[in-house]
mmCIF file of C-alpha atoms and ligand atoms in Angstrom:
data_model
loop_
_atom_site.group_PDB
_atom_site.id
_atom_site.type_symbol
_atom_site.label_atom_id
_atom_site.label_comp_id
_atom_site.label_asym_id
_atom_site.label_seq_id
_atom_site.Cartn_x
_atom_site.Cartn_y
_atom_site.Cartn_z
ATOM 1 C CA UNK A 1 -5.640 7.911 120.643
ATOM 2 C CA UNK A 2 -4.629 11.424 119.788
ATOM 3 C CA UNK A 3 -2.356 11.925 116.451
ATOM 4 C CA UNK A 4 1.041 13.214 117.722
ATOM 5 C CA UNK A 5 1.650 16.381 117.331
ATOM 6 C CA UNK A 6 4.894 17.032 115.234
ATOM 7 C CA UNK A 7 5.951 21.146 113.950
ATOM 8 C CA UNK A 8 8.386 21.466 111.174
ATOM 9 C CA UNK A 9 11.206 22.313 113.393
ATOM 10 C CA UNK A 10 10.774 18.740 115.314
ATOM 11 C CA UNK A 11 10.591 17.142 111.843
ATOM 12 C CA UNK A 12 13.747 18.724 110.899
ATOM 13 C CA UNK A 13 15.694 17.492 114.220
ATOM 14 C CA UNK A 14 14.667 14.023 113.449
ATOM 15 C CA UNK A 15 15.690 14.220 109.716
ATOM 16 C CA UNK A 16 19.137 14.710 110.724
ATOM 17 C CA UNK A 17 19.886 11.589 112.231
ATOM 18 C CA UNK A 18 20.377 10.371 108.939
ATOM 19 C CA UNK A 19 22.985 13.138 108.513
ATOM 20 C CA UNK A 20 25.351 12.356 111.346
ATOM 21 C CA UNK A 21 27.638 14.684 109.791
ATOM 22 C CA UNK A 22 25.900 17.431 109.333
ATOM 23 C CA UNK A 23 26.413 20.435 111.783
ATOM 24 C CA UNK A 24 23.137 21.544 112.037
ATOM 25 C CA UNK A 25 23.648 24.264 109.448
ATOM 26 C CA UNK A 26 21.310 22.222 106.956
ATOM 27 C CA UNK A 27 18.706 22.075 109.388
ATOM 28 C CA UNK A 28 18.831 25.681 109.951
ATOM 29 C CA UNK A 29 18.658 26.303 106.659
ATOM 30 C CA UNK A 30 15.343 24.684 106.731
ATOM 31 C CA UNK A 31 14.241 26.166 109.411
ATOM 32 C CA UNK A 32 15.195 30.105 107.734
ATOM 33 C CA UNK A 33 12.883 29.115 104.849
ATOM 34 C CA UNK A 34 10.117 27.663 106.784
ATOM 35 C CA UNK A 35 9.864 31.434 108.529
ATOM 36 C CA UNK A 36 10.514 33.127 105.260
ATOM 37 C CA UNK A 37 6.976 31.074 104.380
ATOM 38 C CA UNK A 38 5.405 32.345 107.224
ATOM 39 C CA UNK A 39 6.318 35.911 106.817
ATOM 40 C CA UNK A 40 4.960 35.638 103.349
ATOM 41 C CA UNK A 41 1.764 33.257 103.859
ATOM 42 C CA UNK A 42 0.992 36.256 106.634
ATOM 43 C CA UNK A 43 1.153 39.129 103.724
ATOM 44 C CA UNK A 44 -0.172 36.602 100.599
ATOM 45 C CA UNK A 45 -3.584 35.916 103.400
ATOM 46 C CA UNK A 46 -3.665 39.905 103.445
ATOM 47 C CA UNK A 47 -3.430 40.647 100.078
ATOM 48 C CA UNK A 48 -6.844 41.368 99.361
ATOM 49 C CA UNK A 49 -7.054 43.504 101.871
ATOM 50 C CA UNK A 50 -4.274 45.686 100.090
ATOM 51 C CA UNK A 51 -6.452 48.724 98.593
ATOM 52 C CA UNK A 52 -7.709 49.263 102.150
ATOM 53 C CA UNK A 53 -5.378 48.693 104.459
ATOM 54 C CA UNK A 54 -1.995 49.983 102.018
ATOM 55 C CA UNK A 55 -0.615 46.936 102.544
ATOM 56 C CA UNK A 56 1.879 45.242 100.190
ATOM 57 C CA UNK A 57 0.655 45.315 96.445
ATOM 58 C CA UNK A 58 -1.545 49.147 96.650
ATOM 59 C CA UNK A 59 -0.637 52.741 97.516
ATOM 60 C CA UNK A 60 -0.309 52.675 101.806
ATOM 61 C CA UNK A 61 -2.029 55.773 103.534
ATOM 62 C CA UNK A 62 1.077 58.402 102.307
ATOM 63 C CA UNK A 63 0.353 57.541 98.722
ATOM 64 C CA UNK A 64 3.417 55.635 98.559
ATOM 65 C CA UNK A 65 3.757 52.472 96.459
ATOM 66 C CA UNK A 66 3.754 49.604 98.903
ATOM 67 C CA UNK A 67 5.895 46.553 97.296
ATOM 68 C CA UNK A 68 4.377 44.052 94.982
ATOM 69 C CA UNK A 69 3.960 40.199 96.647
ATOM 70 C CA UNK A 70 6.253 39.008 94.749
ATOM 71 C CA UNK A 71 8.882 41.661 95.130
ATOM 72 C CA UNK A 72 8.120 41.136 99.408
ATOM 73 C CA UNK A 73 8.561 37.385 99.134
ATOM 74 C CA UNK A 74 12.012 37.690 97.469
ATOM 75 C CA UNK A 75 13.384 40.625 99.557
ATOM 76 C CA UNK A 76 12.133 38.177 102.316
ATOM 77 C CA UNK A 77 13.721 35.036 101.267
ATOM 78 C CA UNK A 78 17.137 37.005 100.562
ATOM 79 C CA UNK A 79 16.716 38.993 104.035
ATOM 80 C CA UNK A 80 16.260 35.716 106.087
ATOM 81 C CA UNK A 81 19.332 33.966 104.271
ATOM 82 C CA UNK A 82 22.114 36.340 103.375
ATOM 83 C CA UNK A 83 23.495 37.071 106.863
ATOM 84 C CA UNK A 84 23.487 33.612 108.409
ATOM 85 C CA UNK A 85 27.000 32.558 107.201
ATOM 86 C CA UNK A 86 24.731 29.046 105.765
ATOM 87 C CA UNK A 87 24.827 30.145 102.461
ATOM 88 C CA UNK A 88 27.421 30.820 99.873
ATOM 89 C CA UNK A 89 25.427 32.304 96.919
ATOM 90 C CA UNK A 90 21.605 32.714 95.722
ATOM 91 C CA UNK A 91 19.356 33.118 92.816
ATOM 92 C CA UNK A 92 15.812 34.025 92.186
ATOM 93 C CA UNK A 93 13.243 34.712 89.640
ATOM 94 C CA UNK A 94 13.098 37.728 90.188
ATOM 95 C CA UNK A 95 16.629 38.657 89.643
ATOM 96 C CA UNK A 96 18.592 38.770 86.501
ATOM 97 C CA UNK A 97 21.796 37.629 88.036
ATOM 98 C CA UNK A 98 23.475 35.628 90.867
ATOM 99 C CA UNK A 99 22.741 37.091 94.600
ATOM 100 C CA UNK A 100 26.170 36.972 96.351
ATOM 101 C CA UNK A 101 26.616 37.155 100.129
ATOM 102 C CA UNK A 102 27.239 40.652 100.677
ATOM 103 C CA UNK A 103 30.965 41.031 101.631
ATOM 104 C CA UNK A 104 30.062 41.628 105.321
ATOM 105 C CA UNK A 105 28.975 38.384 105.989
ATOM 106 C CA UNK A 106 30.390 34.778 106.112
ATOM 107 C CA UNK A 107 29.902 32.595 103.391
ATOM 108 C CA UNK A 108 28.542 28.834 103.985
ATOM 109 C CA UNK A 109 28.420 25.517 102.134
ATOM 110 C CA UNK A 110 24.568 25.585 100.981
ATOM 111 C CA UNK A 111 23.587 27.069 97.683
ATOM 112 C CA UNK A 112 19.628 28.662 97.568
ATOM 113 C CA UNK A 113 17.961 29.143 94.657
ATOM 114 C CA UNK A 114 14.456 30.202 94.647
ATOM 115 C CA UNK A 115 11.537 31.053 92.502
ATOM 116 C CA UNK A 116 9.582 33.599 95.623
ATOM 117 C CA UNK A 117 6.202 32.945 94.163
ATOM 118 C CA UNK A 118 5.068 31.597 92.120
ATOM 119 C CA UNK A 119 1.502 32.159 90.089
ATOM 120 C CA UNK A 120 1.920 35.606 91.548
ATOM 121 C CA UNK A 121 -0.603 37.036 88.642
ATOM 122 C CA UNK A 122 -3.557 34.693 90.548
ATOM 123 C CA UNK A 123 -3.325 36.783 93.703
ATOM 124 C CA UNK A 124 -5.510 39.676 92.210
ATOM 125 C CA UNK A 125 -7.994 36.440 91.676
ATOM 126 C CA UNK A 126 -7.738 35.161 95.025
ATOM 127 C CA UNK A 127 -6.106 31.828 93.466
ATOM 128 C CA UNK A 128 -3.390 29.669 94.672
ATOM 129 C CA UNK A 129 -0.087 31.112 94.557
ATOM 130 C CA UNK A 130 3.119 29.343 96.128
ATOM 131 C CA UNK A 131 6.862 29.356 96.518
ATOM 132 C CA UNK A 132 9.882 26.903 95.025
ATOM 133 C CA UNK A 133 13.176 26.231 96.704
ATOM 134 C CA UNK A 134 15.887 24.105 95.759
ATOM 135 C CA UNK A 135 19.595 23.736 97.810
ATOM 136 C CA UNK A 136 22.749 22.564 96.909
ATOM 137 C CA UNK A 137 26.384 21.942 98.032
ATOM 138 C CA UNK A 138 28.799 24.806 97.383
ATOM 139 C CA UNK A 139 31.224 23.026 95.089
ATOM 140 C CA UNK A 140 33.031 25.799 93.212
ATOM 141 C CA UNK A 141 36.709 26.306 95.012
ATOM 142 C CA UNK A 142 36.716 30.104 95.802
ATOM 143 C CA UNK A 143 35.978 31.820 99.085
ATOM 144 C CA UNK A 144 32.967 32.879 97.835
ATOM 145 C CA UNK A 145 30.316 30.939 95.851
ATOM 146 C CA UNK A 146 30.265 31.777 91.693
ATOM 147 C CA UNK A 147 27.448 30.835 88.730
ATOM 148 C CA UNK A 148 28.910 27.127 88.898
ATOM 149 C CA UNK A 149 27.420 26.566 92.142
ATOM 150 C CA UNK A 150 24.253 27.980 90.530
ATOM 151 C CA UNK A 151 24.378 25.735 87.641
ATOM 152 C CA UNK A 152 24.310 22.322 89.313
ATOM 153 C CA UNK A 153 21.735 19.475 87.645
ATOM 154 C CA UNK A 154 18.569 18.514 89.473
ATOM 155 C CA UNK A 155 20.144 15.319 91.111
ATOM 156 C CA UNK A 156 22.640 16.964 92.960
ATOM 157 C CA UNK A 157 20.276 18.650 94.742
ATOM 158 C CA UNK A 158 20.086 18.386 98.692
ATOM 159 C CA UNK A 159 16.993 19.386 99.406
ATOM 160 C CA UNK A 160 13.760 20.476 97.814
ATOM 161 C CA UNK A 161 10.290 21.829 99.049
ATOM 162 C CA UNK A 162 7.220 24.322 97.663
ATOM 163 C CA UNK A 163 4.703 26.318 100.104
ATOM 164 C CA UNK A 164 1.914 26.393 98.502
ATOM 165 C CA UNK A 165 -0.267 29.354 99.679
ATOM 166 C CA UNK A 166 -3.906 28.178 99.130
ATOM 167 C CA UNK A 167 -7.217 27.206 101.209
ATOM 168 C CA UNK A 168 -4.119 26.772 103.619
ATOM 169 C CA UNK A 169 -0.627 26.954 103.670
ATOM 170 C CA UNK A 170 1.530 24.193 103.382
ATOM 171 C CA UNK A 171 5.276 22.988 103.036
ATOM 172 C CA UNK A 172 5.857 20.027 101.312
ATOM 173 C CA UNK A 173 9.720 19.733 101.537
ATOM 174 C CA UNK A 174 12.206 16.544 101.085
ATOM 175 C CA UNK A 175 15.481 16.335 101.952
ATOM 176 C CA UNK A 176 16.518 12.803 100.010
ATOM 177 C CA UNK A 177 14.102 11.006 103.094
ATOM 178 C CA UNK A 178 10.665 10.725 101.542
ATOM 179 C CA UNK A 179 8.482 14.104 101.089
ATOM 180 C CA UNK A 180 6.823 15.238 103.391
ATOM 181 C CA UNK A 181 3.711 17.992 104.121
ATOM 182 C CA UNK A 182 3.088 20.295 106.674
ATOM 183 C CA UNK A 183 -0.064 22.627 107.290
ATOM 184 C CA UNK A 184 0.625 25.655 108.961
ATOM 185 C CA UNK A 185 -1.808 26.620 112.231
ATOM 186 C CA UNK A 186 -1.977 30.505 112.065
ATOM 187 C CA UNK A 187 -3.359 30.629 115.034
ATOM 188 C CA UNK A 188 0.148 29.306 116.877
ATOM 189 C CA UNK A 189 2.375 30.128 113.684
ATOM 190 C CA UNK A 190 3.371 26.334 113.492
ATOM 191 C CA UNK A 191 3.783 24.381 110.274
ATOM 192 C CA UNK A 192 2.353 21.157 111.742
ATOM 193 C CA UNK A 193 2.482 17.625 110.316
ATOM 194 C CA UNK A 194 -0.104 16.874 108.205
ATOM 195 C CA UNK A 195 1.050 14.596 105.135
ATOM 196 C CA UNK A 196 3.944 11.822 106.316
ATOM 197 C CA UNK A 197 5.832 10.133 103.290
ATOM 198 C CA UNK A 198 3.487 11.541 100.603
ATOM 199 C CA UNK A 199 3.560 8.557 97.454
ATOM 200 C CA UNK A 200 2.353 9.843 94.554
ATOM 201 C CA UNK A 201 0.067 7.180 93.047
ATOM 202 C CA UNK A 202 1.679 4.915 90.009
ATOM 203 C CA UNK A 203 -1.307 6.281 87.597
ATOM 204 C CA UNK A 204 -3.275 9.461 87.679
ATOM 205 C CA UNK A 205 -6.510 10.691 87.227
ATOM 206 C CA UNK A 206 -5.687 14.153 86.814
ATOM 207 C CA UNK A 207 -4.360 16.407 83.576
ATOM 208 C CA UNK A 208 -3.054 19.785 84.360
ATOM 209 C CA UNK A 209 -2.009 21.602 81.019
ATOM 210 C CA UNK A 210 -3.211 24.731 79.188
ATOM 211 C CA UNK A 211 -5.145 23.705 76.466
ATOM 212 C CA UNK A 212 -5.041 27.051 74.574
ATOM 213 C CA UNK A 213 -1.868 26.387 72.951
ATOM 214 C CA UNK A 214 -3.391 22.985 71.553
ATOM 215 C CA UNK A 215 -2.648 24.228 67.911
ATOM 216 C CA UNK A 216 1.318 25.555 69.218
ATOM 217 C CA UNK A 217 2.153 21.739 70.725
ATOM 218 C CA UNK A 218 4.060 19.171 68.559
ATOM 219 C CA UNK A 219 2.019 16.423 66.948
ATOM 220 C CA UNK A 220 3.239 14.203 70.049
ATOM 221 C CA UNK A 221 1.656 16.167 72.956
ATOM 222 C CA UNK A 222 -1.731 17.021 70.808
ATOM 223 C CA UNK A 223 -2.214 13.358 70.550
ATOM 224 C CA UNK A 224 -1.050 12.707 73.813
ATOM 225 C CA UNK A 225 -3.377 14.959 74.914
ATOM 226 C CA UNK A 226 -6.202 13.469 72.714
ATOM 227 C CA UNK A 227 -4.994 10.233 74.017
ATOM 228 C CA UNK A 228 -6.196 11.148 77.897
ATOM 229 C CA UNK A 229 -10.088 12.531 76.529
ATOM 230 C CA UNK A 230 -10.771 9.829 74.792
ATOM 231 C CA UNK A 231 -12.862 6.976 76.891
ATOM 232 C CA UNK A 232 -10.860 3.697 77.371
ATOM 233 C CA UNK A 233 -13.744 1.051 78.313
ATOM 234 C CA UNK A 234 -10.491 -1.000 80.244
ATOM 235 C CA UNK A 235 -11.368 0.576 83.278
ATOM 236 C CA UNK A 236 -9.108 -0.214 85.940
ATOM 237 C CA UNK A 237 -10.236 -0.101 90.302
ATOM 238 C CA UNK A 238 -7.701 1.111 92.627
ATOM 239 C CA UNK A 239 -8.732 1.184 96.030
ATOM 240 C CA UNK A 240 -12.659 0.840 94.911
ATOM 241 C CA UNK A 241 -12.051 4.047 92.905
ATOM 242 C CA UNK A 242 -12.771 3.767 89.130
ATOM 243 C CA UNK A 243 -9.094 4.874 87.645
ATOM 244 C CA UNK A 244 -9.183 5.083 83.467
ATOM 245 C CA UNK A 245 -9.692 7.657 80.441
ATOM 246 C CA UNK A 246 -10.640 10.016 80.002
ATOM 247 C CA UNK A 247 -8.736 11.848 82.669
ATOM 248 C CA UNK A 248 -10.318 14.848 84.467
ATOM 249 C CA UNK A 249 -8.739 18.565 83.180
ATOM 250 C CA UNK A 250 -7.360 20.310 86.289
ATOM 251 C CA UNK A 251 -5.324 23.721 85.481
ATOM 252 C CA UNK A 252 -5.021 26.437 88.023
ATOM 253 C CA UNK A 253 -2.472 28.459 86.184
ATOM 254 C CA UNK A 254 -0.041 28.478 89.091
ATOM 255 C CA UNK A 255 2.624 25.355 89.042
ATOM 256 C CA UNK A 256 3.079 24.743 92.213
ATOM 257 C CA UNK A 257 -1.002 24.266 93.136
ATOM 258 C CA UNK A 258 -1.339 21.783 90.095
ATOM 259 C CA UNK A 259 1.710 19.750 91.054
ATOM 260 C CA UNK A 260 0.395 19.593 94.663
ATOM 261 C CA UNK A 261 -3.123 18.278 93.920
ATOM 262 C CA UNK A 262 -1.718 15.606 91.137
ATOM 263 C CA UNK A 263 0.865 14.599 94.279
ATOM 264 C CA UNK A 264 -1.449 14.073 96.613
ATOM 265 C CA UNK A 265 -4.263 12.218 94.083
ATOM 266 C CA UNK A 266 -2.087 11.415 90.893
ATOM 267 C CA UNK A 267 -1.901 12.726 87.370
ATOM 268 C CA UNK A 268 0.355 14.878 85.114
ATOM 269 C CA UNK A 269 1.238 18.249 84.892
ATOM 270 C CA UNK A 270 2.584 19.392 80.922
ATOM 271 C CA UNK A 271 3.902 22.309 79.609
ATOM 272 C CA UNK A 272 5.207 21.327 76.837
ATOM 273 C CA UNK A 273 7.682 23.679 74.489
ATOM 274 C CA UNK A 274 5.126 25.148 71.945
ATOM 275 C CA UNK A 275 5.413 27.770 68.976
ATOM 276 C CA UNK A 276 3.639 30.452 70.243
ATOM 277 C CA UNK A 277 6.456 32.811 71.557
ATOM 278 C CA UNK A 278 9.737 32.129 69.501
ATOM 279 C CA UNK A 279 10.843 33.977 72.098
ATOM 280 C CA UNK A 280 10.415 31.071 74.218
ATOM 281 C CA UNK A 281 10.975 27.780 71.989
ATOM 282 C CA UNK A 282 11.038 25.539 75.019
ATOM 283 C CA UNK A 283 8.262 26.747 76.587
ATOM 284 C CA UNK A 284 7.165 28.944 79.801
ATOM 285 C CA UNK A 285 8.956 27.442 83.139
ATOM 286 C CA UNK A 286 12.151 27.373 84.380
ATOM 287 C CA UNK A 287 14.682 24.491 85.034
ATOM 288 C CA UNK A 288 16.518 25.393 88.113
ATOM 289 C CA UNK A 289 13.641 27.208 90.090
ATOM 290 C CA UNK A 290 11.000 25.677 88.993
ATOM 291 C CA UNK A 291 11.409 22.285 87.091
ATOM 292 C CA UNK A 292 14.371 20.809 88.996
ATOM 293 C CA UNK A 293 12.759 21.648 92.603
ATOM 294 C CA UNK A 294 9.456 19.850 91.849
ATOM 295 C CA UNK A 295 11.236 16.591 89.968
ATOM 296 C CA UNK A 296 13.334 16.359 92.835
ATOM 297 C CA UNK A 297 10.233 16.673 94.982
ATOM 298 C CA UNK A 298 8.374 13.796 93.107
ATOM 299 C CA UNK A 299 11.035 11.077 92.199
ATOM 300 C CA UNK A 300 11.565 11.029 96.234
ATOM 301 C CA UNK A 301 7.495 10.751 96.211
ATOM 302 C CA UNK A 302 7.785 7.852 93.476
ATOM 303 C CA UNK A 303 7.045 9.812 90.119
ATOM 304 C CA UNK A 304 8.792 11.075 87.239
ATOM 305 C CA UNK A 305 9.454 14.409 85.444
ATOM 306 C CA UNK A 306 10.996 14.787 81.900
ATOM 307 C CA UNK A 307 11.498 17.884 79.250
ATOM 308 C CA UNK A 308 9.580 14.945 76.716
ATOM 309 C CA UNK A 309 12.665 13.328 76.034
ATOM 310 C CA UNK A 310 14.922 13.193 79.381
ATOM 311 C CA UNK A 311 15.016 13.409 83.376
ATOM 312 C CA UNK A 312 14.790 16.972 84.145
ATOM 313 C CA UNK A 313 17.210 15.848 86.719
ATOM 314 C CA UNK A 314 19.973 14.957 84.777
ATOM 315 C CA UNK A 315 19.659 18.188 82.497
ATOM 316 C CA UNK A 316 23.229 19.734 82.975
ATOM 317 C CA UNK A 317 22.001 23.784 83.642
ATOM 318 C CA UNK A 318 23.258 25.863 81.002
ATOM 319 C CA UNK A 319 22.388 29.042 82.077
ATOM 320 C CA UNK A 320 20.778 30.990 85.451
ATOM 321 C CA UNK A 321 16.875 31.570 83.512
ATOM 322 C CA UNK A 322 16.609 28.887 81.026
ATOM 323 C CA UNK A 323 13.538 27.335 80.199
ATOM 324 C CA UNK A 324 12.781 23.735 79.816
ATOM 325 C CA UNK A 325 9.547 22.107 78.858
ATOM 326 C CA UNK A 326 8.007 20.089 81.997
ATOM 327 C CA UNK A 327 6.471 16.730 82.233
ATOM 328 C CA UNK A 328 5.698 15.752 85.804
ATOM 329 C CA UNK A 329 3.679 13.267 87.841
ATOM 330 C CA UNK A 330 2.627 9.716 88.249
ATOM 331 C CA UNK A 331 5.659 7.888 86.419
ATOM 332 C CA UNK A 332 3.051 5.975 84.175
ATOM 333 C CA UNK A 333 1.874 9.095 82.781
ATOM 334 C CA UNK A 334 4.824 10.660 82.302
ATOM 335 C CA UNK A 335 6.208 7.898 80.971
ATOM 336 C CA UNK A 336 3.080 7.348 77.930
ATOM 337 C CA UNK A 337 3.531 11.272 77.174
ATOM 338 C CA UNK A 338 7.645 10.365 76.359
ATOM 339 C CA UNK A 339 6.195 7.633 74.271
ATOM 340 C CA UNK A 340 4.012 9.878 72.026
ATOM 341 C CA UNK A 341 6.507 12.650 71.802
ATOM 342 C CA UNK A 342 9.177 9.824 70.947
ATOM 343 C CA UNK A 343 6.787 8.300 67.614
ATOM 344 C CA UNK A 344 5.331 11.737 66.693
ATOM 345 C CA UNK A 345 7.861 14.206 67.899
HETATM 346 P P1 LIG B 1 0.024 29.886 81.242
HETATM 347 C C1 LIG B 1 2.567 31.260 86.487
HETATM 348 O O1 LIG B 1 2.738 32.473 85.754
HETATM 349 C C2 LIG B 1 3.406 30.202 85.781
HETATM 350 O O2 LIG B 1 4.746 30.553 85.784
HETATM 351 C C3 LIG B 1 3.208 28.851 86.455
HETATM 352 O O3 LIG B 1 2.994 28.947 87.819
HETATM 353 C C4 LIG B 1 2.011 28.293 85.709
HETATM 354 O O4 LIG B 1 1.988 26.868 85.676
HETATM 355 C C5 LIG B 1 2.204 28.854 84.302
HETATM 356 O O5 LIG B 1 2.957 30.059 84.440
HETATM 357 C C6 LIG B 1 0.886 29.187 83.632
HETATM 358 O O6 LIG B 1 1.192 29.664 82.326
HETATM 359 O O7 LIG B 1 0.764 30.187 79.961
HETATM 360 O O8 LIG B 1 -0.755 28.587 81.163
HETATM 361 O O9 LIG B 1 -0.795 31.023 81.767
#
């Protein structure tokens, strides 16, 4: 028998039964971010095409300088969003400050904040590149929204999802109701079910950190690190598949495609706060755009993510940009890293 066919909007419909109260806003909102993805899969799938054809990224056929990717994918997420009267305030990446709802429009009970894509230095590379979202409640009291609906900790959150623009483009999105994935069909412009109530496995295979900062780490992470190289003869079978140390290295340099594959088959993504930049003490990635999204994304799949010491998601925001060190995956993984960081700092 035939798999049923199910497209992200359907998906979405069926979602909100367990929201009788919602007004179908939410699900709108899902469904404005699922074609901001498209518009910007369609342009990412083009981009080495840019020298020739002008498009986004080069000089088009008047010599003018076509936007960068990453500057098309935010103008498109803010485009899509700021006149629908869902929203009551964004933020992105790739803005300094908070992105009101221009006074024209109405302003709505859903935050959006937004990291438009991420890896975007891969594209030139033809590697993986993806986007983060992460919605809240409006809870401040004005008309309008302000920087404390911005500043809201991870478990608060509403909803969650990444598109991951790779091989092919998927959403993997949850809304508190399992995660779920979705592979978009270009050739009908569908997002199309693909990866039901994704569980990411107890244990991993997979390590996904960059190992050129080795010598910038604390003593904790190096020999957390070393821990995962070096062979442990306890070999343990899950599913006929030989599961033990040392772990396989995966690191694509772009978040969201090294989160996706230790989802789907288990491991741990680090980057841990190192010494390399004092300019960034608590290493490269960001807690609301980036960090809170994905724990969100993984606690609903059955993992764990952590700064080394705490739940990302209970990590009160402190300000729009800041940066948090990230420890996500299989919760047995993450959970041995926090015990080497706790002995050896
Ligand atoms: P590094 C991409 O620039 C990014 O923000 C993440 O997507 C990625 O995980 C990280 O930086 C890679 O950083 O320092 O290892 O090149």
């Amino acid at each position: 028998m035939t798999a049923k066919i199910i497209t992200i909007e359907r998906h979405f419909l069926e979602q909100q039964r367990f929201f009788p109260q919602a007004s179908g806003e939410f699900t709108n909102l899902l469904y404005d971010i699922a074609l901001a993805a498209k518009i910007i899969s369609r342009e990412v799938n083009k981009a080495g095409l840019a020298g020739i054809l002008g498009l986004a990224g080069a000089e088009n056929i008047q010599g003018e300088q076509v936007m960068k990717l990453d500057v098309f994918a935010n103008e498109t997420i803010i485009r899509m969003n700021d006149h629908t009267g869902r929203l009551c305030i964004m933020a992105s990446e790739e803005i300094a400050d908070i992105i009101p709802i221009p006074e024209q429009y109405p302003c709505g009970k859903y935050v959006l904040v937004f990291d438009p894509l991420d890896g975007s230095s891969n594209i030139d590379v033809n590697a993986s590149v993806g986007t983060i979202f992460s919605i809240h409640r409006k809870v401040s009291d004005g008309p309008r929204g302000s920087l404390e609906d911005l500043l809201q900790p991870g478990y608060k959150q509403v909803a969650a999802g990444y598109i991951v623009y790779g091989s092919s483009t998927m959403m993997v999105y949850s809304s508190g109701q399992g995660v779920h994935g979705f592979t978009l069909d270009p050739t009908v412009g569908e997002f199309l079910l693909s990866h039901p109530d994704i569980q990411i496995p107890p244990r991993g295979k997979y390590y996904s950190v960059n190992e050129g900062n080795y010598h910038y780490w604390g003593e904790g992470v190096r020999r957390y690190v070393d821990y995962l190289k070096t062979p442990d003869p306890s070999i343990m079978l899950r599913a006929g598949e030989a599961i033990g140390r040392p772990y396989s290295s995966r690191y694509m340099g772009t978040l969201v495609a090294d989160f996706h594959r230790n989802l789907l088959a288990g491991g741990i993504f680090m980057y841990p706060a190192d010494s390399k930049d004092p300019r960034k003490p608590r290493g490269k990635l960001r807690l609301l755009y980036e960090a809170a999204p994905l724990a969100f994304i993984v606690e609903q799949a059955g993992g764990r993510a952590s700064d080394g010491t705490q739940d990302i998601m209970h990590i009160q925001p402190a300000s729009l940009h800041q940066r948090v060190p990230l420890f996500i995956g299989s919760r047995e993984d993450v959970g041995k890293a926090e015990e080497f960081i706790g002995e050896f700092g």
